Coordinates of C-alpha atoms and ligand atoms in Angstrom, one line a residue:
X42 CA 72.8 94.9 90.8
X43 CA 75.9 96.5 92.7
X44 CA 79.1 95.4 91.0
X45 CA 80.5 93.8 94.8
X46 CA 77.6 92.0 95.3
X47 CA 78.0 90.3 91.8
X48 CA 81.9 89.3 92.2
X49 CA 80.6 88.1 95.4
X50 CA 78.6 85.9 93.3
X51 CA 81.5 84.5 91.5
X52 CA 83.3 82.9 94.5
X53 CA 80.2 81.4 96.5
X54 CA 82.6 78.7 98.4
X55 CA 85.8 81.0 99.0
X56 CA 86.9 82.8 102.0
X57 CA 85.9 86.1 102.2
X58 CA 86.3 86.9 105.6
X59 CA 87.9 85.5 108.8
X60 CA 87.6 87.4 112.4
X61 CA 87.7 85.9 115.5
X62 CA 89.1 82.5 114.5
X63 CA 86.4 82.4 112.4
X64 CA 85.9 81.9 108.6
X65 CA 83.0 83.1 106.3
X66 CA 82.5 82.6 102.9
X67 CA 81.3 84.7 100.2
X68 CA 77.9 82.8 100.5
X69 CA 77.5 83.7 104.2
X70 CA 78.4 87.1 103.3
X71 CA 75.4 87.5 100.6
X72 CA 73.1 85.7 102.8
X73 CA 73.9 87.8 105.5
X74 CA 73.5 90.8 104.0
X75 CA 70.6 89.7 102.5
X76 CA 69.0 89.1 105.9
X77 CA 69.8 92.5 107.4
X78 CA 69.1 94.6 104.1
X79 CA 65.3 93.0 104.4
X80 CA 65.1 93.9 108.5
X81 CA 66.4 97.4 107.7
X82 CA 63.8 97.7 104.9
X83 CA 61.1 96.5 107.3
X84 CA 58.1 95.9 104.4
X85 CA 59.1 98.7 102.1
X86 CA 60.5 98.2 98.9
X87 CA 63.4 100.6 98.9
X88 CA 65.4 102.7 102.1
X89 CA 65.7 105.6 99.5
X90 CA 69.2 106.9 100.9
X91 CA 68.2 107.1 104.0
X92 CA 71.2 107.6 106.0
X93 CA 72.0 104.2 108.3
X94 CA 74.5 104.8 110.8
X95 CA 76.7 101.4 112.3
X96 CA 78.6 100.8 115.0
X97 CA 80.0 97.9 114.4
X98 CA 83.6 96.0 115.4
X99 CA 86.2 95.0 112.8
X100 CA 85.0 92.1 111.1
X101 CA 82.4 89.8 109.0
X102 CA 79.5 92.1 110.8
X103 CA 81.3 94.8 109.9
X104 CA 81.1 94.1 106.2
X105 CA 77.9 92.2 106.2
X106 CA 76.0 95.7 108.4
X107 CA 77.9 97.4 105.3
X108 CA 76.2 95.6 102.4
X109 CA 73.3 94.8 104.1
X110 CA 73.1 99.1 104.5
X111 CA 73.8 99.1 100.5
X112 CA 71.6 96.5 99.2
X113 CA 68.2 97.6 101.1
X114 CA 69.2 100.9 99.3
X115 CA 70.3 103.1 102.1
X116 CA 73.8 104.8 102.7
X117 CA 76.2 103.9 104.9
X118 CA 78.1 106.0 108.1
X119 CA 80.1 103.7 109.8
X120 CA 80.6 105.2 113.3
X121 CA 84.3 104.7 114.7
X122 CA 84.2 102.8 117.4
X123 CA 86.5 104.9 119.5
X124 CA 84.5 108.0 119.6
X125 CA 83.4 109.7 122.7
X126 CA 79.8 110.7 122.8
X127 CA 80.1 114.4 121.0
X128 CA 81.7 113.1 118.0
X129 CA 78.9 110.4 117.9
X130 CA 76.2 112.6 118.2
X131 CA 77.7 115.4 115.7
X132 CA 77.7 112.7 113.3
X133 CA 74.2 111.2 113.7
X134 CA 72.8 114.7 113.8
X135 CA 74.6 115.6 110.9
X136 CA 73.6 113.1 108.2
X137 CA 70.5 112.8 110.4
X138 CA 70.3 109.2 110.3
X139 CA 67.1 107.8 110.3
X140 CA 68.4 104.5 111.8
X141 CA 71.7 103.5 114.0
X142 CA 72.6 100.3 114.4
X143 CA 74.9 99.2 117.6
X144 CA 77.3 95.9 118.0
X145 CA 76.9 95.1 121.8
X146 CA 80.1 96.8 122.8
X147 CA 78.8 100.2 122.0
X148 CA 75.1 99.9 123.3
X149 CA 76.0 101.8 126.8
X150 CA 77.6 104.6 124.5
X151 CA 75.2 105.1 122.3
X152 CA 72.2 105.0 124.9
X153 CA 72.3 108.6 125.9
X154 CA 71.3 109.5 122.4
X155 CA 68.8 106.9 121.4
X156 CA 65.1 108.5 121.8
X157 CA 62.0 107.3 119.5
X158 CA 61.7 110.5 117.9
X159 CA 65.6 110.8 116.5
X160 CA 66.4 107.8 114.9
X161 CA 65.1 103.5 115.0
X162 CA 68.1 102.2 117.3
X163 CA 68.8 98.4 116.3
X164 CA 71.1 96.4 118.4
X165 CA 73.3 94.2 115.7
X166 CA 71.7 90.9 117.7
X167 CA 67.6 92.3 116.4
X168 CA 69.0 91.0 113.1
X169 CA 68.2 87.6 113.3
X170 CA 68.0 85.1 110.1
X171 CA 64.8 84.8 107.9
X172 CA 64.3 82.9 104.5
X173 CA 66.1 85.5 101.8
X174 CA 64.9 83.6 98.7
X175 CA 61.4 84.7 99.9
X176 CA 62.2 88.5 99.4
X177 CA 63.1 90.6 96.8
X178 CA 66.0 93.4 96.9
X179 CA 65.6 96.9 95.2
X180 CA 67.4 97.2 92.1
X181 CA 70.3 100.0 93.4
X182 CA 71.2 102.5 90.6
X183 CA 75.1 103.5 90.9
X184 CA 74.6 107.0 91.0
X185 CA 72.5 106.9 94.1
X186 CA 74.5 107.8 97.4
X187 CA 76.5 105.2 98.3
X188 CA 78.6 106.1 102.0
X189 CA 79.4 109.4 103.8
X190 CA 83.1 109.4 105.9
X191 CA 83.9 112.1 108.2
X192 CA 86.7 114.0 107.4
X193 CA 88.1 117.5 109.5
X194 CA 89.5 120.6 107.3
X195 CA 90.1 124.1 107.2
X196 CA 86.7 124.5 108.9
X197 CA 86.0 123.9 112.8
X198 CA 83.5 120.6 112.2
X199 CA 84.4 117.7 110.3
X200 CA 82.7 117.5 106.7
X201 CA 80.5 114.4 105.6
X202 CA 81.9 113.3 102.3
X203 CA 79.3 111.5 100.2
X204 CA 80.3 108.9 97.8
X205 CA 77.5 107.4 95.2
X206 CA 78.1 103.8 94.2
X207 CA 79.4 105.0 91.0
X208 CA 82.5 106.9 92.7
X209 CA 83.0 103.5 95.2
X210 CA 83.0 101.5 91.9
X211 CA 85.7 103.4 90.4
X212 CA 87.7 104.0 93.0
X213 CA 87.7 100.3 93.6
X214 CA 88.1 99.0 90.1
X215 CA 91.1 101.1 89.7
X216 CA 93.3 100.1 92.4
X217 CA 91.9 96.2 92.0
X218 CA 93.4 97.0 88.6
X219 CA 96.4 99.0 89.3
X220 CA 97.6 96.7 92.0
X221 CA 96.5 93.3 90.5
X222 CA 94.3 92.2 93.0
X223 CA 93.0 88.6 92.3
X224 CA 90.9 86.2 94.1
X225 CA 94.1 84.3 95.4
X226 CA 94.9 87.4 97.6
X227 CA 94.8 87.1 101.2
X228 CA 95.1 90.5 103.3
X229 CA 95.1 91.5 107.2
X230 CA 93.0 94.8 108.1
X231 CA 94.4 96.5 111.0
X232 CA 92.8 99.8 110.4
X233 CA 89.9 101.7 111.5
X234 CA 86.7 101.0 109.3
X235 CA 85.7 104.5 109.4
X236 CA 87.9 105.9 106.7
X237 CA 88.9 105.1 103.1
X238 CA 92.1 103.4 103.6
X239 CA 90.6 100.5 105.1
X240 CA 87.0 100.5 103.9
X241 CA 88.3 100.7 100.3
X242 CA 91.5 100.0 99.9
X243 CA 91.6 96.9 102.1
X244 CA 88.4 95.7 102.2
X245 CA 86.3 96.5 99.2
X246 CA 89.3 96.0 97.0
X247 CA 90.0 92.6 98.6
X248 CA 86.2 91.1 98.4
X249 CA 85.7 92.9 95.0
X250 CA 88.6 90.4 93.7
X251 CA 87.5 87.5 95.3
X252 CA 90.4 88.0 97.8
X253 CA 90.0 87.1 101.6
X254 CA 90.2 89.6 104.1
X255 CA 91.4 88.8 108.3
X256 CA 90.5 90.7 110.9
X257 CA 92.8 91.4 113.7
X258 CA 91.1 92.6 117.2
X259 CA 93.1 95.9 117.2
X260 CA 96.4 96.9 116.1
X261 CA 99.7 95.9 117.7
X262 CA 102.9 94.6 116.5
X263 CA 102.6 91.5 118.3
X264 CA 99.5 90.7 116.5
X265 CA 100.5 91.7 113.0
X266 CA 103.6 89.7 113.2
X267 CA 101.5 87.1 114.8
X268 CA 99.2 86.5 111.7
X269 CA 102.0 87.5 109.1
X270 CA 103.8 83.8 110.8
X271 CA 101.0 82.0 109.7
X272 CA 102.2 82.5 106.3
X273 CA 99.0 83.2 104.8
X274 CA 98.5 86.8 104.2
X275 CA 100.4 88.0 101.0
X276 CA 99.3 91.5 101.3
X277 CA 98.9 94.5 103.4
X278 CA 98.5 98.0 103.4
X279 CA 99.2 100.5 106.5
X280 CA 100.2 104.1 107.4
X281 CA 103.6 104.9 107.8
X282 CA 103.1 105.3 111.8
X283 CA 102.2 101.5 111.7
X284 CA 105.3 100.6 109.7
X285 CA 107.4 102.4 112.2
X286 CA 105.5 100.4 115.3
X287 CA 106.5 97.5 113.5
X288 CA 110.3 98.5 112.8
X289 CA 110.6 99.6 116.3
X290 CA 109.3 96.0 117.8
X291 CA 111.3 94.1 115.1
X292 CA 114.2 96.0 116.4
X293 CA 113.8 95.1 119.7
X294 CA 113.5 91.2 118.9
X295 CA 116.3 88.5 119.5
X296 CA 118.0 87.9 116.0
X297 CA 116.4 84.2 115.1
X298 CA 112.7 85.7 115.7
X299 CA 113.9 89.1 113.5
X300 CA 114.9 86.4 110.8
X301 CA 112.0 84.5 110.8
X302 CA 110.0 87.6 110.4
X303 CA 112.0 88.4 107.7
X304 CA 111.4 85.1 106.1
X305 CA 107.7 85.4 106.0
X306 CA 107.6 89.0 104.8
X307 CA 109.7 88.1 101.9
X308 CA 106.9 85.7 100.7
X309 CA 104.5 88.7 100.5
X310 CA 103.2 90.0 96.9
X311 CA 102.5 93.6 97.6
X312 CA 103.2 96.0 100.5
X313 CA 101.3 99.4 100.3
X314 CA 102.1 102.6 102.4
X315 CA 99.8 105.7 102.7
X316 CA 97.3 108.7 104.1
X317 CA 100.4 110.3 105.2
X318 CA 104.0 111.0 103.8
X319 CA 106.5 108.1 104.3
X320 CA 109.8 108.9 105.7
X321 CA 112.4 107.7 103.5
X322 CA 114.1 106.5 106.6
X323 CA 110.9 104.4 107.3
X324 CA 111.2 103.0 103.9
X325 CA 114.5 101.9 103.9
X326 CA 114.7 100.1 107.0
X327 CA 111.4 98.2 105.9
X328 CA 113.1 97.1 102.8
X329 CA 115.9 96.1 105.0
X330 CA 113.8 93.8 107.4
X331 CA 111.0 92.7 104.5
X332 CA 113.3 92.9 101.2
X333 CA 110.0 95.1 99.7
X334 CA 110.1 98.6 98.9
X335 CA 107.3 100.1 99.8
X336 CA 104.4 101.5 97.3
X337 CA 103.4 104.3 98.3
X338 CA 100.5 106.1 97.0
X339 CA 98.3 109.2 97.5
X340 CA 94.7 109.4 98.4
X341 CA 92.0 111.6 100.3
X342 CA 88.6 110.8 101.8
X343 CA 87.2 112.9 98.7
X344 CA 89.1 111.2 95.9
X345 CA 89.9 107.7 97.1
X346 CA 93.1 107.5 95.6
X347 CA 94.5 109.6 92.7
X348 CA 98.3 109.0 93.0
X349 CA 100.9 105.9 93.1
X350 CA 103.7 104.3 92.8
X351 CA 103.9 101.6 90.0
X352 CA 103.0 97.8 91.0
X353 CA 105.7 97.1 88.3
X354 CA 108.3 99.6 87.7
X355 CA 110.4 102.0 90.2
X356 CA 109.0 102.6 93.4
X357 CA 110.6 105.9 94.4
X358 CA 111.3 106.9 97.6
X359 CA 110.4 110.6 99.1
X360 CA 107.4 110.3 95.7
X361 CA 103.7 109.7 95.6
X362 CA 104.2 108.3 91.6
X363 CA 102.2 109.2 89.0
X364 CA 98.2 109.5 88.2
X365 CA 96.3 106.4 88.4
X366 CA 93.8 105.1 85.5
X367 CA 90.8 107.3 84.9
X368 CA 92.1 110.0 87.4
X369 CA 92.7 113.4 85.8
X370 CA 95.5 115.4 87.9
X371 CA 97.1 118.7 87.4
X372 CA 99.2 121.3 89.8
X373 CA 98.3 124.8 89.6
X374 CA 99.6 128.1 91.2
X375 CA 97.4 130.9 92.7
X376 CA 96.7 132.4 89.4
X377 CA 95.1 129.6 88.2
X378 CA 98.2 128.7 86.1
X379 CA 98.7 125.2 85.5
X380 CA 102.4 124.2 86.3
X381 CA 105.0 122.1 84.2
X382 CA 107.7 119.7 85.2
X383 CA 108.9 121.2 88.5
X384 CA 107.0 124.0 89.2
X385 CA 104.9 123.1 92.8
X386 CA 101.3 123.8 92.5
X387 CA 98.0 122.6 94.1
X388 CA 97.1 119.3 93.2
X389 CA 93.6 118.9 91.5
X390 CA 91.7 115.9 90.6
X391 CA 89.0 115.4 88.4
X392 CA 87.9 111.7 87.3
X393 CA 84.4 109.1 88.0
X394 CA 86.5 108.8 91.4
X395 CA 85.6 112.1 92.9
X396 CA 83.1 112.4 95.9
X397 CA 79.8 113.8 95.1
X398 CA 79.5 116.6 97.7
X399 CA 79.9 117.5 101.4
X400 CA 76.6 116.3 102.8
X401 CA 74.4 119.4 103.6
X402 CA 77.4 121.9 102.7
X403 CA 76.5 123.3 99.4
X404 CA 79.0 126.1 100.0
X405 CA 81.7 124.4 101.4
X406 CA 81.0 121.6 98.1
X407 CA 81.4 124.8 96.0
X408 CA 83.7 126.1 97.3
X409 CA 85.9 122.8 97.0
X410 CA 86.1 123.2 93.4
X411 CA 87.1 125.2 90.6
X412 CA 84.4 126.8 87.8
X413 CA 85.5 123.8 85.5
X414 CA 84.9 121.0 88.4
X415 CA 88.6 120.0 89.4
X416 CA 88.6 119.2 92.9
X417 CA 91.0 121.3 94.8
X418 CA 92.7 119.1 97.6
X419 CA 94.7 121.4 99.1
X420 CA 97.8 119.7 98.9
X421 CA 101.0 121.1 97.0
X422 CA 103.4 118.8 94.9
X423 CA 105.9 119.3 92.3
X424 CA 106.5 116.7 89.4
X425 CA 110.1 115.8 88.5
X426 CA 111.0 113.3 85.9
X427 CA 107.2 112.1 85.7
X428 CA 106.6 111.3 89.5
X429 CA 104.7 113.6 91.5
X430 CA 106.4 114.4 95.3
X431 CA 104.3 116.3 97.8
X432 CA 105.4 119.2 99.4
X433 CA 103.4 120.0 102.0
X434 CA 99.7 121.4 102.1
X435 CA 98.5 124.7 101.7
X436 CA 97.1 125.4 105.1
X437 CA 98.7 125.3 108.3
X438 CA 95.6 124.0 110.3
X439 CA 95.4 120.5 109.0
X440 CA 97.7 118.1 110.7
X441 CA 98.4 114.6 109.9
X442 CA 99.2 112.0 113.0
X443 CA 99.2 108.7 112.7
X444 CA 97.4 109.0 109.4
X445 CA 94.6 110.8 110.5
X446 CA 93.5 114.1 109.7
X447 CA 93.3 116.6 111.8
X448 CA 91.5 119.9 112.2
X449 CA 93.6 122.6 114.7
X450 CA 90.8 124.8 114.2
X451 CA 88.3 122.0 115.7
X452 CA 90.7 121.4 118.5
X453 CA 90.8 124.9 119.3
X454 CA 86.9 125.1 119.5
X455 CA 86.5 122.6 122.1
X456 CA 89.5 123.5 123.9
X457 CA 87.4 127.0 124.2
X458 CA 84.5 125.6 125.5
X459 CA 86.9 124.8 129.1
X460 CA 85.5 127.0 131.6
X461 CA 89.6 127.8 132.6
X462 CA 90.8 128.5 129.2
X463 CA 91.1 132.4 127.8
X464 CA 92.8 131.3 124.6
X465 CA 94.4 128.6 122.5
X466 CA 96.3 127.9 119.6
X467 CA 96.3 124.3 118.0
X468 CA 99.3 123.2 115.8
X469 CA 101.6 120.2 114.4
X470 CA 104.7 119.4 115.2
X471 CA 107.3 117.1 113.5
X472 CA 107.4 113.8 115.2
X473 CA 109.4 110.4 113.8
X474 CA 106.4 108.3 115.1
X475 CA 103.2 109.7 114.0
X476 CA 104.3 112.3 111.5
X477 CA 103.3 115.2 113.2
X478 CA 102.2 115.3 116.9
X479 CA 99.1 117.7 117.6
X480 CA 100.1 120.2 120.7
X481 CA 98.6 123.5 121.9
X482 CA 99.4 126.3 123.6
X483 CA 97.0 127.9 126.5
X484 CA 96.6 130.9 127.6
X485 CA 95.0 129.8 131.1
X486 CA 92.4 132.0 133.3
X487 CA 93.4 129.9 136.8
X488 CA 97.1 129.3 137.1
X489 CA 96.3 126.4 139.0
X490 CA 94.7 124.3 136.2
X491 CA 95.8 121.0 136.4
X492 CA 96.8 119.8 132.9
X493 CA 96.4 116.8 133.6
X494 CA 92.8 117.4 134.3
X495 CA 92.2 119.6 130.9
X496 CA 93.7 116.1 129.2
X497 CA 90.9 114.1 130.5
X498 CA 88.7 116.4 129.8
X499 CA 89.3 116.9 126.2
X500 CA 89.6 113.0 125.5
X501 CA 86.0 112.8 127.1
X502 CA 85.1 115.4 124.5
X503 CA 86.6 114.2 121.2
X504 CA 88.5 110.9 120.1
X505 CA 91.9 110.1 121.4
X506 CA 94.1 110.7 118.5
X507 CA 92.4 114.5 118.3
X508 CA 93.4 115.5 121.7
X509 CA 96.8 117.3 122.1
X510 CA 99.6 115.5 123.1
X511 CA 101.4 118.4 125.1
X512 CA 100.3 121.4 126.4
X513 CA 101.9 124.5 126.9
X514 CA 100.7 127.6 129.1
X515 CA 102.1 131.1 128.2
X516 CA 100.7 134.4 128.8
X517 CA 99.8 135.3 125.5
X518 CA 100.3 133.8 122.1
X519 CA 102.2 135.2 119.8
X520 CA 100.0 137.5 117.2
X521 CA 101.1 140.0 114.1
X522 CA 100.6 143.3 113.4
X523 CA 96.5 142.5 112.3
X524 CA 96.4 140.4 115.8
X525 CA 96.2 136.9 114.1
X526 CA 97.6 134.1 115.6
X527 CA 100.5 133.5 114.2
X528 CA 101.0 129.7 113.7
X529 CA 104.6 129.6 112.7
X530 CA 105.5 131.2 116.0
X531 CA 103.3 128.6 118.1
X532 CA 105.2 126.0 116.7
X533 CA 108.2 127.4 117.5
X534 CA 107.4 127.8 121.0
X535 CA 107.1 124.0 121.3
X536 CA 111.1 123.2 120.0
X537 CA 112.4 124.3 123.7
X538 CA 110.5 121.5 125.4
Ligands
MCA761 C1 97.3 107.4 119.9 N1 98.2 107.9 120.6 C2 98.9 108.6 119.9 C3 98.1 109.0 118.7 N2 97.3 108.0 118.7 N3 99.9 109.6 120.3 C4 100.2 110.5 119.6 N4 99.6 110.6 118.4 C5 98.5 110.5 117.6 N5 98.2 110.2 117.0 C6 98.6 107.1 121.9 C7 97.3 106.9 123.0 O1 96.7 107.8 123.4 C8 98.1 105.6 123.4 O2 99.0 106.4 124.2 C9 98.8 105.0 122.9 O3 99.2 105.6 121.3 C10 98.4 103.9 121.6 O4 96.6 104.3 121.3 P1 95.9 103.6 120.6 O5 95.1 104.5 120.1 O6 95.6 101.7 120.9 O7 97.2 103.4 119.4 P2 97.5 102.3 117.7 O8 96.5 101.6 118.4 O9 99.0 102.1 118.7 O10 97.6 103.4 116.8 C11 98.4 103.8 116.4 C12 97.6 103.4 114.3 C13 96.5 104.1 114.7 C14 97.2 102.2 114.5 C15 98.5 104.4 113.9 O11 96.5 105.5 114.6 C16 95.7 104.1 113.2 O12 94.9 103.1 113.2 N6 95.7 105.0 112.4 C17 95.4 105.1 110.9 C18 94.3 106.2 110.9 C19 93.8 106.0 108.9 O13 93.2 105.0 109.0 N7 93.8 106.9 108.5 C20 93.3 106.8 107.1 C21 92.9 108.2 106.7 P3 98.3 106.4 126.2 O14 97.8 105.1 126.4 O15 99.5 106.7 127.0 O16 97.0 107.3 125.6 S1 93.3 108.8 105.3 C22 92.6 108.2 104.0 O17 91.6 107.2 104.5 C23 92.8 108.9 103.0 C24 91.6 108.6 101.4 C25 94.3 108.2 102.6 O18 95.2 108.4 101.7 O19 94.7 107.1 102.9
AMP762 P1 92.1 112.5 104.4 O1 91.3 113.6 104.7 O2 91.7 111.8 105.9 O3 91.6 111.5 103.7 O4 93.4 112.5 104.7 C1 94.0 112.9 102.9 C2 95.2 113.9 103.0 O5 96.1 113.4 103.7 C3 95.9 114.3 101.6 O6 95.1 115.6 101.3 C4 96.9 114.0 101.8 O7 97.4 115.3 102.5 C5 97.6 112.9 103.2 N1 98.4 112.2 102.0 C6 97.8 111.1 101.8 N2 98.5 109.9 101.4 C7 99.5 111.0 101.3 C8 101.1 110.3 100.9 N3 101.3 109.5 100.6 N4 101.8 111.3 101.5 C9 101.7 112.7 101.8 N5 100.5 113.0 102.4 C10 99.4 112.1 102.1

């Protein structure tokens, strides 16, 4: 039996999830996920790693479907609930999903893709209770594929990162012990559930340890502070943009409310930041508000978490910490030399936490690893007094905005489809709130092009978080002697607007 299911059996009567004002015990989660598994199996013994895409809002049902897919022997493919149709189509087609499940809110958006020949389509309401005791669920060996999450990189199309149950169990168990999760913990999930941060660090770690996960209906500072005020939540994890937004909101509150929030925050056991660099100013301000030194850690879809500041011991501002237990980390220069302290190099990772492959992309998988099996992260770091510090990335085409990893090339590819554009270059420019802001410099065919319309068109093609926030119309893009667009010069263009 999968470890997370085995663990849940130890906490049957305890509250696992709170969503939409309702509490669900581990027993409810086990029962509902078994019902889902049986329905998905539809009389078969095992789904045999069929990809099952699901578009379900964060909450009890989301977790029940994820577990149900795993328990039936399927591979879970969570669909981002804010994706427009082209992005959903890409993920469903790329994974060759054989089953697609939709919550009631998403049936209309998925409908144009539904065709009996492509996949079996279920609404979540099709999963009615059955007598689970009569049915036997398959035994799932942990070397089987469990999850496919999409990540953007230095290719124009997002890649599906395949992790096995072994990978997930390594990622979860390492964090549970490093950050000392226990069944007495209570956390709140405000993160999207198509990425590692929300799925693994928040939900899976909590449930693995028998703790409670509460879901909010989307992120807003009011909702987060409102949930904190109830006094039960003691663990919080978020991206730096969220801390920035909480700080801005708090700054504008009357003194009495500020003091109440501060009192609540002081009782927390742990507060973590990650997915993007935590500005020292945000860390210091949060410390002032909450009394907590944020624990910053470093991760990636392909590895889960790799490096973390200590739970006990010094958490250093501007540093991501030290390798987690079971994760081997090295820094390598362009010539393949292993770097010593104080000399920068690319972070490379080995361990049971590292993903199996990019789905259907053998060449990309091979390129992502060294000959001796180290995963090349593309992040450049240096070690100072034993602590790792991120210096940047080896590609200018990877942008981090709001904690999301975004490929400039993917956005350019979409922009180029617009009939009024001759050329374009997308870059990330520094931004206090979002980390980086996605912006595009465009060469237009018709000077009368309405940028508002261009923006709306982009939003119909891609999730909002990937779309440019500013457009700059230029006669031509800056290029070097070889004719290649020089992205640093493109960034410069935005300094003056
Ligand atoms: C949204 N807006 C933006 C951006 N995104 N503006 C600039 N840059 C952006 N990136 C605008 C919207 O267009 C809208 O404005 C307004 O902000 C509110 O939009 P909304 O979508 O409601 O934003 P939000 O709910 O406030 O979202 C902010 C957020 C979100 C909560 C920080 O971006 C988020 O959940 N980020 C976390 C992503 C994550 O989990 N990453 C982990 C992957 P208007 O109305 O004018 O259009 S990394 C990972 O998993 C690895 C393993 C790791 O290390 O963790
Ligand atoms: P993703 O591909 O969405 O999983 O994003 C992973 C990337 O996020 C990493 O390769 C880093 O570039 C970045 N990242 C994650 N955590 C941190 C951090 N604490 N500081 C700086 N960058 C981070």
